[in-house]
């Protein structure tokens, strides 16, 4: 009976991925390697949800989807794993992604983590992953991922999209340039965001498709891995402008690759992060359990409150607070961290 069941499972596996197995670059052995692969997707917004969908459909065996945020109506234009009901219920993106993936590929494992990746938890969140993918919206987290990857010799892929522009870089620690090699410091001054420049879903899907393909090459290994791109690649889908920067080897003097100084892992100068696409600030240094029922009772006299098992939302004009079970909060209606801290202290506690 066991051998019969195994035969049926093999037949189903080969049928599901038959068109991918026919592709010479993957084949049957490559498909089995994908099935054994473990990939972390950090951030499940526009790029992250596209990455998760592509890799789940391709048969990557384990996806760990890590995201601190919840679904809103403005996400639906470009974040392909979510539906109107997710936005109406403020479902955390990692949870919504896991549910959607289970509906079209129940044979893979999706580990949803509703958390913010910070120095204190990055080792736990990324432990055991073969490849790390960037679906984030800020350079602070990207440099943190870069430090972790270089220190632990773990391949990762930087990816970003804003407006009509997308960019991506493969990082193979000690072999190719890392993010700090290309950009020793985070951008200063005015930086384009989804809020200021908008975003085309086609730019998102282009860069996600390229990053997902590179991730598959890493997982398949062998000849496929030899075909990995070794440049920082960018493309503007509206103007058709294209650029590449050489990244085939680490830069001498790089803080991470050469000096092994992992300042972001050490948490030096980590700021409150202003969220992409919203007039809001995240309070992420708290770590205390929150009883939503008790919190609702406390807040009801101060404004409108509702909650589900994942988030509590509190409205007091002109601000909106989204509180998570671990005490983390997103304060919408300001980019002033002092105001955000004050609101948190007033309604949640200092």
PDB file of N, CA and C in Angstrom, residues 21 30 36 41 43-44 82 99 107 137 172 196 206 226 244-245 256 264 273 281 283 286 292 300 307 322 325:
ATOM      1  N   UNK A  21       9.563  20.690 -15.627  1.00  0.00           N
ATOM      2  CA  UNK A  21      10.513  19.579 -15.750  1.00  0.00           C
ATOM      3  C   UNK A  21      10.999  19.453 -17.188  1.00  0.00           C
ATOM      4  N   UNK A  30      16.359  18.920 -11.030  1.00  0.00           N
ATOM      5  CA  UNK A  30      16.215  20.297 -10.579  1.00  0.00           C
ATOM      6  C   UNK A  30      14.903  20.529  -9.857  1.00  0.00           C
ATOM      7  N   UNK A  36      12.976  20.538  -2.313  1.00  0.00           N
ATOM      8  CA  UNK A  36      13.718  20.451  -1.041  1.00  0.00           C
ATOM      9  C   UNK A  36      14.183  21.817  -0.560  1.00  0.00           C
ATOM     10  N   UNK A  41      11.172  34.902   2.463  1.00  0.00           N
ATOM     11  CA  UNK A  41      10.779  36.124   1.763  1.00  0.00           C
ATOM     12  C   UNK A  41      10.491  37.158   2.840  1.00  0.00           C
ATOM     13  N   UNK A  43       9.248  40.534   3.856  1.00  0.00           N
ATOM     14  CA  UNK A  43       8.370  41.564   3.326  1.00  0.00           C
ATOM     15  C   UNK A  43       7.442  40.955   2.298  1.00  0.00           C
ATOM     16  N   UNK A  44       6.142  41.111   2.511  1.00  0.00           N
ATOM     17  CA  UNK A  44       5.170  40.520   1.577  1.00  0.00           C
ATOM     18  C   UNK A  44       4.229  41.582   1.053  1.00  0.00           C
ATOM     19  N   UNK A  82      -3.484  39.169  -2.387  1.00  0.00           N
ATOM     20  CA  UNK A  82      -4.506  39.625  -1.457  1.00  0.00           C
ATOM     21  C   UNK A  82      -5.821  39.955  -2.150  1.00  0.00           C
ATOM     22  N   UNK A  99      -2.639  31.740   3.376  1.00  0.00           N
ATOM     23  CA  UNK A  99      -3.965  31.224   3.034  1.00  0.00           C
ATOM     24  C   UNK A  99      -4.146  31.122   1.522  1.00  0.00           C
ATOM     25  N   UNK A 107       0.645  21.468  -1.485  1.00  0.00           N
ATOM     26  CA  UNK A 107       1.716  20.491  -1.321  1.00  0.00           C
ATOM     27  C   UNK A 107       2.997  21.089  -0.753  1.00  0.00           C
ATOM     28  N   UNK A 137      10.624  47.381   2.115  1.00  0.00           N
ATOM     29  CA  UNK A 137      10.400  48.717   1.558  1.00  0.00           C
ATOM     30  C   UNK A 137      11.359  49.756   2.133  1.00  0.00           C
ATOM     31  N   UNK A 172      26.115  36.716  -3.488  1.00  0.00           N
ATOM     32  CA  UNK A 172      26.701  35.430  -3.106  1.00  0.00           C
ATOM     33  C   UNK A 172      27.901  35.760  -2.214  1.00  0.00           C
ATOM     34  N   UNK A 196       5.302  58.989  -2.880  1.00  0.00           N
ATOM     35  CA  UNK A 196       5.641  60.205  -3.625  1.00  0.00           C
ATOM     36  C   UNK A 196       5.625  59.996  -5.134  1.00  0.00           C
ATOM     37  N   UNK A 206       7.864  42.615 -13.060  1.00  0.00           N
ATOM     38  CA  UNK A 206       9.094  42.403 -13.828  1.00  0.00           C
ATOM     39  C   UNK A 206      10.259  42.077 -12.903  1.00  0.00           C
ATOM     40  N   UNK A 226      25.697  28.522 -12.356  1.00  0.00           N
ATOM     41  CA  UNK A 226      26.743  29.178 -13.142  1.00  0.00           C
ATOM     42  C   UNK A 226      26.182  30.282 -14.027  1.00  0.00           C
ATOM     43  N   UNK A 244      23.150  48.355 -16.115  1.00  0.00           N
ATOM     44  CA  UNK A 244      23.763  47.301 -15.310  1.00  0.00           C
ATOM     45  C   UNK A 244      25.076  47.811 -14.738  1.00  0.00           C
ATOM     46  N   UNK A 245      25.353  47.439 -13.504  1.00  0.00           N
ATOM     47  CA  UNK A 245      26.612  47.782 -12.844  1.00  0.00           C
ATOM     48  C   UNK A 245      27.307  46.480 -12.466  1.00  0.00           C
ATOM     49  N   UNK A 256      31.357  45.152   5.168  1.00  0.00           N
ATOM     50  CA  UNK A 256      30.850  43.811   5.491  1.00  0.00           C
ATOM     51  C   UNK A 256      31.766  42.715   4.950  1.00  0.00           C
ATOM     52  N   UNK A 264      24.857  46.821  11.234  1.00  0.00           N
ATOM     53  CA  UNK A 264      23.398  46.731  11.259  1.00  0.00           C
ATOM     54  C   UNK A 264      22.932  45.554  12.108  1.00  0.00           C
ATOM     55  N   UNK A 273      11.026  53.395  11.593  1.00  0.00           N
ATOM     56  CA  UNK A 273      10.929  53.329  10.143  1.00  0.00           C
ATOM     57  C   UNK A 273       9.632  53.960   9.669  1.00  0.00           C
ATOM     58  N   UNK A 281       4.282  55.866  11.077  1.00  0.00           N
ATOM     59  CA  UNK A 281       5.525  55.496  11.751  1.00  0.00           C
ATOM     60  C   UNK A 281       5.292  54.182  12.489  1.00  0.00           C
ATOM     61  N   UNK A 283       6.326  51.773  15.599  1.00  0.00           N
ATOM     62  CA  UNK A 283       6.997  51.667  16.895  1.00  0.00           C
ATOM     63  C   UNK A 283       7.380  50.199  17.059  1.00  0.00           C
ATOM     64  N   UNK A 286       9.178  47.811  21.261  1.00  0.00           N
ATOM     65  CA  UNK A 286       8.451  47.176  22.353  1.00  0.00           C
ATOM     66  C   UNK A 286       8.385  45.661  22.150  1.00  0.00           C
ATOM     67  N   UNK A 292      -5.914  41.893  23.683  1.00  0.00           N
ATOM     68  CA  UNK A 292      -6.753  42.747  22.857  1.00  0.00           C
ATOM     69  C   UNK A 292      -8.098  43.054  23.527  1.00  0.00           C
ATOM     70  N   UNK A 300     -11.994  52.174  24.466  1.00  0.00           N
ATOM     71  CA  UNK A 300     -13.322  52.471  23.929  1.00  0.00           C
ATOM     72  C   UNK A 300     -13.813  53.882  24.251  1.00  0.00           C
ATOM     73  N   UNK A 307     -11.026  44.768  16.806  1.00  0.00           N
ATOM     74  CA  UNK A 307      -9.877  43.869  16.712  1.00  0.00           C
ATOM     75  C   UNK A 307     -10.326  42.495  16.233  1.00  0.00           C
ATOM     76  N   UNK A 322      -2.557  50.837  14.710  1.00  0.00           N
ATOM     77  CA  UNK A 322      -2.711  49.395  14.532  1.00  0.00           C
ATOM     78  C   UNK A 322      -1.745  48.713  15.484  1.00  0.00           C
ATOM     79  N   UNK A 325      -0.059  41.750  18.497  1.00  0.00           N
ATOM     80  CA  UNK A 325      -0.034  41.021  19.776  1.00  0.00           C
ATOM     81  C   UNK A 325       1.263  41.151  20.566  1.00  0.00           C
TER      82      UNK A 325
END
